[in-house]
Every structure is written in structure tokens, then in C-alpha cells.
């Protein structure tokens, strides 16, 4: 599934409206960033190749020992069978995302997602606000990962447990298929947190970052 297909135009308008509402009384900037996946995970494809090739080799041994009628004795045919099975495994792993996730360690996906989020924070210039009051809501769908990153003007006064609570709420909504609703609620909650911490909008405040959802491949 492409990242664009996850959102209708109405969804995008709702998210923009939520950002405008949340920023109406605060001096902060809220930036939602969604990606379909944070990495290519080619190692999972290699593992899929090796897994099915290994199973094919094991099957050949079992047939040779216990089911002679199905046994393969030609070395070239054995090689071709194992190689073909490996390529099938690689192809299946490439196109079936749950299998690809199964062949990846959670720690590796966490590391890749964190790196992608940090890159997005820089690429989208979330740091580029006068008082360093930008917040990025980052969601990577393949990894089922949600990361909230606040610039230093906010992070020094808002405890991490606030963002952890928000991450759990977004994750639960995404799991239930309520992606847009979850993002709306999180954006509005960001506005409430900044308002509670005294980040009030000033008379000379300007909208420093655009209000829409950033969607990346």
C-alpha cells in the first residue's frame, strides 16, 4: 500500500484543520510526518531466500531417506530446485509485508525508524522556529512505529511521559484503523500541552511551518 492511498482528501483537510486549531493559541509548530516504511530491509529478502532454500534442501534429504519415489539424485536438478526455492522465498518476502516484518528483529526496525525520524526532523526543518518550539509526530506504518520529537524549547519543560502517553494513544488508534482520528487527537493534545506549559501565542507570532501532513515514501 502506498502512503498516499491511506488518506483521502477529506482526511488531509481534517489534519490541516487540527493543526490550525492546535496552533491557534500557542507559539509552537506541529508537524505530522507519515512514511510507509522507514527502511528497505533487503536483509529480510536475503533471509527469505535462505529460509526457503534451506527448507527445499531439507525436503530433498527427507525424500531421499524416507520417500524414494520423490527423491532427486541429479546434482544439477538438486541445485536448480534449491535455487528456485530460494528465489521464490525472496519474492514472497518482498511482497508479503507481515513475512518481511517476521524476518526482521524489532531492535533493528526500531533503530532504522528512529534514524528516519531524526532525518525527517531535519529535512522538514522542524527545528527552524524562532523559539525552538517545533513538535513532529512521526508514524512509520510498516514498522508500526510512532515517534514524537520535540525541539529543545519544548523538551526542556515537557516530561517524556507526556509524549509516551501520546504515542500509546496514536498506536492504539492506528491498530483500530482510526488513523486520522488518532492524529487529530494527538495534534490537539500537543496544543493543550503547550498551552498548559505557557507557550502562549504572542502578538507578533507568525505561522513558521506549513500546516499540512508530510507524506514520504
Short mmCIF file of C-alpha atoms in Angstrom, two decimals:
data_model
loop_
_atom_site.label_atom_id
_atom_site.label_comp_id
_atom_site.label_asym_id
_atom_site.label_seq_id
_atom_site.Cartn_x
_atom_site.Cartn_y
_atom_site.Cartn_z
CA UNK A 1 0.00 0.00 0.00
CA UNK A 2 1.29 3.47 -0.87
CA UNK A 3 1.30 6.17 1.78
CA UNK A 4 -0.96 8.41 -0.36
CA UNK A 5 -3.67 5.75 -0.55
CA UNK A 6 -4.03 5.74 3.23
CA UNK A 7 -5.57 9.22 3.26
CA UNK A 8 -8.46 10.79 1.40
CA UNK A 9 -8.55 14.49 0.63
CA UNK A 10 -11.06 14.86 3.44
CA UNK A 11 -8.60 13.20 5.83
CA UNK A 12 -5.87 15.64 4.81
CA UNK A 13 -8.17 18.60 5.32
CA UNK A 14 -9.12 17.33 8.78
CA UNK A 15 -5.46 17.07 9.73
CA UNK A 16 -4.70 20.57 8.44
CA UNK A 17 -7.67 21.92 10.38
CA UNK A 18 -6.47 20.15 13.54
CA UNK A 19 -3.02 21.71 13.19
CA UNK A 20 -4.52 25.19 12.70
CA UNK A 21 -6.80 24.72 15.72
CA UNK A 22 -3.97 23.42 17.92
CA UNK A 23 -1.66 26.27 16.92
CA UNK A 24 -4.29 28.97 17.27
CA UNK A 25 -3.39 29.85 20.87
CA UNK A 26 0.19 28.61 21.14
CA UNK A 27 3.60 29.70 19.91
CA UNK A 28 4.62 26.18 18.86
CA UNK A 29 4.58 24.50 15.45
CA UNK A 30 3.17 20.98 14.97
CA UNK A 31 4.41 18.89 12.04
CA UNK A 32 2.81 15.49 11.22
CA UNK A 33 5.07 13.24 9.12
CA UNK A 34 3.95 9.85 7.78
CA UNK A 35 6.05 7.30 5.89
CA UNK A 36 5.00 3.93 4.52
CA UNK A 37 8.27 2.38 5.71
CA UNK A 38 11.48 3.68 7.24
CA UNK A 39 13.85 1.25 5.51
CA UNK A 40 14.10 -1.13 2.56
CA UNK A 41 15.05 -4.12 4.76
CA UNK A 42 16.80 -6.02 1.98
CA UNK A 43 18.27 -8.32 4.63
CA UNK A 44 14.77 -9.76 5.12
CA UNK A 45 14.69 -10.71 1.41
CA UNK A 46 18.03 -12.50 1.76
CA UNK A 47 16.71 -14.33 4.80
CA UNK A 48 13.60 -15.32 2.86
CA UNK A 49 15.83 -16.72 0.13
CA UNK A 50 17.94 -18.70 2.59
CA UNK A 51 14.92 -19.92 4.54
CA UNK A 52 13.09 -21.46 1.60
CA UNK A 53 16.29 -22.72 0.01
CA UNK A 54 17.15 -24.42 3.29
CA UNK A 55 13.68 -25.96 3.52
CA UNK A 56 13.99 -27.24 -0.05
CA UNK A 57 17.36 -28.83 0.76
CA UNK A 58 15.86 -30.42 3.89
CA UNK A 59 12.94 -31.75 1.82
CA UNK A 60 15.36 -33.33 -0.66
CA UNK A 61 17.15 -35.11 2.19
CA UNK A 62 13.86 -36.32 3.69
CA UNK A 63 12.61 -37.59 0.32
CA UNK A 64 15.90 -39.36 -0.34
CA UNK A 65 15.74 -41.16 3.00
CA UNK A 66 12.05 -41.79 3.55
CA UNK A 67 10.22 -41.29 0.22
CA UNK A 68 12.49 -42.63 -2.54
CA UNK A 69 9.78 -42.23 -5.15
CA UNK A 70 10.08 -38.44 -4.78
CA UNK A 71 13.84 -38.35 -4.38
CA UNK A 72 16.07 -36.25 -6.65
CA UNK A 73 19.51 -37.65 -7.47
CA UNK A 74 20.71 -35.47 -10.33
CA UNK A 75 23.13 -32.87 -8.81
CA UNK A 76 22.14 -30.23 -11.36
CA UNK A 77 18.46 -30.76 -10.65
CA UNK A 78 19.13 -30.55 -6.90
CA UNK A 79 20.99 -27.26 -7.38
CA UNK A 80 18.25 -25.82 -9.60
CA UNK A 81 15.49 -26.90 -7.19
CA UNK A 82 17.19 -25.31 -4.19
CA UNK A 83 17.97 -22.12 -6.12
CA UNK A 84 14.41 -21.85 -7.46
CA UNK A 85 13.01 -22.33 -3.96
CA UNK A 86 15.34 -19.59 -2.72
CA UNK A 87 14.15 -17.13 -5.36
CA UNK A 88 10.54 -17.95 -4.54
CA UNK A 89 11.28 -17.25 -0.89
CA UNK A 90 12.89 -13.92 -1.80
CA UNK A 91 9.93 -12.96 -3.99
CA UNK A 92 7.35 -13.88 -1.37
CA UNK A 93 9.25 -11.94 1.29
CA UNK A 94 9.45 -8.89 -0.98
CA UNK A 95 5.70 -8.65 -1.48
CA UNK A 96 4.24 -10.00 1.77
CA UNK A 97 4.90 -7.38 4.41
CA UNK A 98 3.93 -9.43 7.50
CA UNK A 99 6.51 -12.05 6.46
CA UNK A 100 9.14 -9.36 5.94
CA UNK A 101 8.46 -8.00 9.43
CA UNK A 102 8.65 -11.53 10.82
CA UNK A 103 12.14 -11.95 9.37
CA UNK A 104 13.39 -8.68 10.90
CA UNK A 105 14.34 -8.13 14.52
CA UNK A 106 12.37 -5.49 16.41
CA UNK A 107 15.55 -3.83 17.60
CA UNK A 108 16.74 -3.37 14.01
CA UNK A 109 13.41 -1.87 12.93
CA UNK A 110 13.43 0.43 15.98
CA UNK A 111 16.90 1.69 15.06
CA UNK A 112 16.01 2.26 11.41
CA UNK A 113 12.76 4.04 12.32
CA UNK A 114 14.48 6.31 14.84
CA UNK A 115 17.10 7.26 12.23
CA UNK A 116 14.40 8.01 9.65
CA UNK A 117 12.51 10.14 12.18
CA UNK A 118 15.64 12.11 13.02
CA UNK A 119 16.29 12.68 9.31
CA UNK A 120 12.69 13.82 8.80
CA UNK A 121 13.03 16.25 11.72
CA UNK A 122 15.92 17.89 9.88
CA UNK A 123 14.52 17.61 6.35
CA UNK A 124 11.19 19.16 7.34
CA UNK A 125 13.08 21.85 9.33
CA UNK A 126 11.03 21.26 12.46
CA UNK A 127 13.89 22.95 14.31
CA UNK A 128 13.52 26.09 12.22
CA UNK A 129 11.34 28.11 14.59
CA UNK A 130 12.24 31.29 16.41
CA UNK A 131 11.98 29.83 19.91
CA UNK A 132 12.77 26.19 19.00
CA UNK A 133 9.17 25.15 19.67
CA UNK A 134 8.54 22.62 16.92
CA UNK A 135 6.95 19.20 17.50
CA UNK A 136 7.00 16.37 14.97
CA UNK A 137 4.52 13.47 15.04
CA UNK A 138 6.19 10.70 13.05
CA UNK A 139 4.43 7.48 12.04
CA UNK A 140 6.01 4.65 10.05
CA UNK A 141 3.31 2.18 9.04
CA UNK A 142 5.37 -0.87 8.07
CA UNK A 143 7.14 -0.93 11.41
CA UNK A 144 4.01 0.07 13.37
CA UNK A 145 6.17 2.75 14.99
CA UNK A 146 5.14 6.15 16.36
CA UNK A 147 7.71 8.73 17.46
CA UNK A 148 7.07 12.18 18.91
CA UNK A 149 10.05 14.54 18.73
CA UNK A 150 10.01 17.98 20.34
CA UNK A 151 12.62 20.65 19.82
CA UNK A 152 14.70 21.78 22.78
CA UNK A 153 12.49 24.77 23.62
CA UNK A 154 9.70 22.31 24.47
CA UNK A 155 11.60 19.21 25.59
CA UNK A 156 13.24 21.04 28.47
CA UNK A 157 9.86 21.72 30.10
CA UNK A 158 7.66 18.82 28.96
CA UNK A 159 8.32 15.42 30.52
CA UNK A 160 8.91 12.42 28.29
CA UNK A 161 5.95 10.59 29.86
CA UNK A 162 3.60 13.06 28.12
CA UNK A 163 4.94 12.01 24.71
CA UNK A 164 4.94 8.33 25.70
CA UNK A 165 1.25 8.59 26.57
CA UNK A 166 0.58 10.24 23.23
CA UNK A 167 2.49 7.53 21.37
CA UNK A 168 0.37 4.83 23.04
CA UNK A 169 -2.84 6.64 22.08
CA UNK A 170 -1.80 7.07 18.44
CA UNK A 171 -0.63 3.46 18.20
CA UNK A 172 -3.94 2.19 19.56
CA UNK A 173 -5.93 4.29 17.08
CA UNK A 174 -3.77 3.10 14.17
CA UNK A 175 -4.29 -0.51 15.30
CA UNK A 176 -8.05 0.08 15.27
CA UNK A 177 -7.89 1.63 11.81
CA UNK A 178 -8.69 5.12 13.13
CA UNK A 179 -5.57 6.76 11.74
CA UNK A 180 -6.99 10.20 11.02
CA UNK A 181 -8.90 10.33 14.31
CA UNK A 182 -5.76 9.35 16.21
CA UNK A 183 -3.68 12.02 14.50
CA UNK A 184 -6.33 14.67 15.11
CA UNK A 185 -6.48 13.82 18.81
CA UNK A 186 -2.69 13.81 19.12
CA UNK A 187 -2.32 17.17 17.37
CA UNK A 188 -4.94 18.77 19.58
CA UNK A 189 -3.29 17.24 22.65
CA UNK A 190 0.03 18.79 21.59
CA UNK A 191 -1.70 22.16 21.57
CA UNK A 192 -3.13 21.54 25.04
CA UNK A 193 0.25 20.52 26.46
CA UNK A 194 1.98 23.63 25.13
CA UNK A 195 -0.84 25.81 26.41
CA UNK A 196 -0.52 24.21 29.86
CA UNK A 197 3.23 24.86 29.82
CA UNK A 198 2.83 28.53 28.97
CA UNK A 199 3.72 28.57 25.28
CA UNK A 200 1.17 31.27 24.57
CA UNK A 201 0.77 32.90 21.19
CA UNK A 202 2.23 36.39 21.05
CA UNK A 203 1.05 39.36 19.03
CA UNK A 204 3.99 39.06 16.64
CA UNK A 205 3.63 35.29 16.22
CA UNK A 206 3.64 34.00 12.62
CA UNK A 207 2.97 30.56 11.16
CA UNK A 208 6.55 29.42 10.59
CA UNK A 209 5.86 25.92 9.20
CA UNK A 210 3.08 24.78 6.87
CA UNK A 211 0.11 23.05 8.48
CA UNK A 212 -0.43 20.02 6.26
CA UNK A 213 0.64 16.39 6.61
CA UNK A 214 4.04 15.43 5.18
CA UNK A 215 3.90 12.10 3.37
CA UNK A 216 7.07 10.38 2.29
CA UNK A 217 7.82 7.04 0.65
#
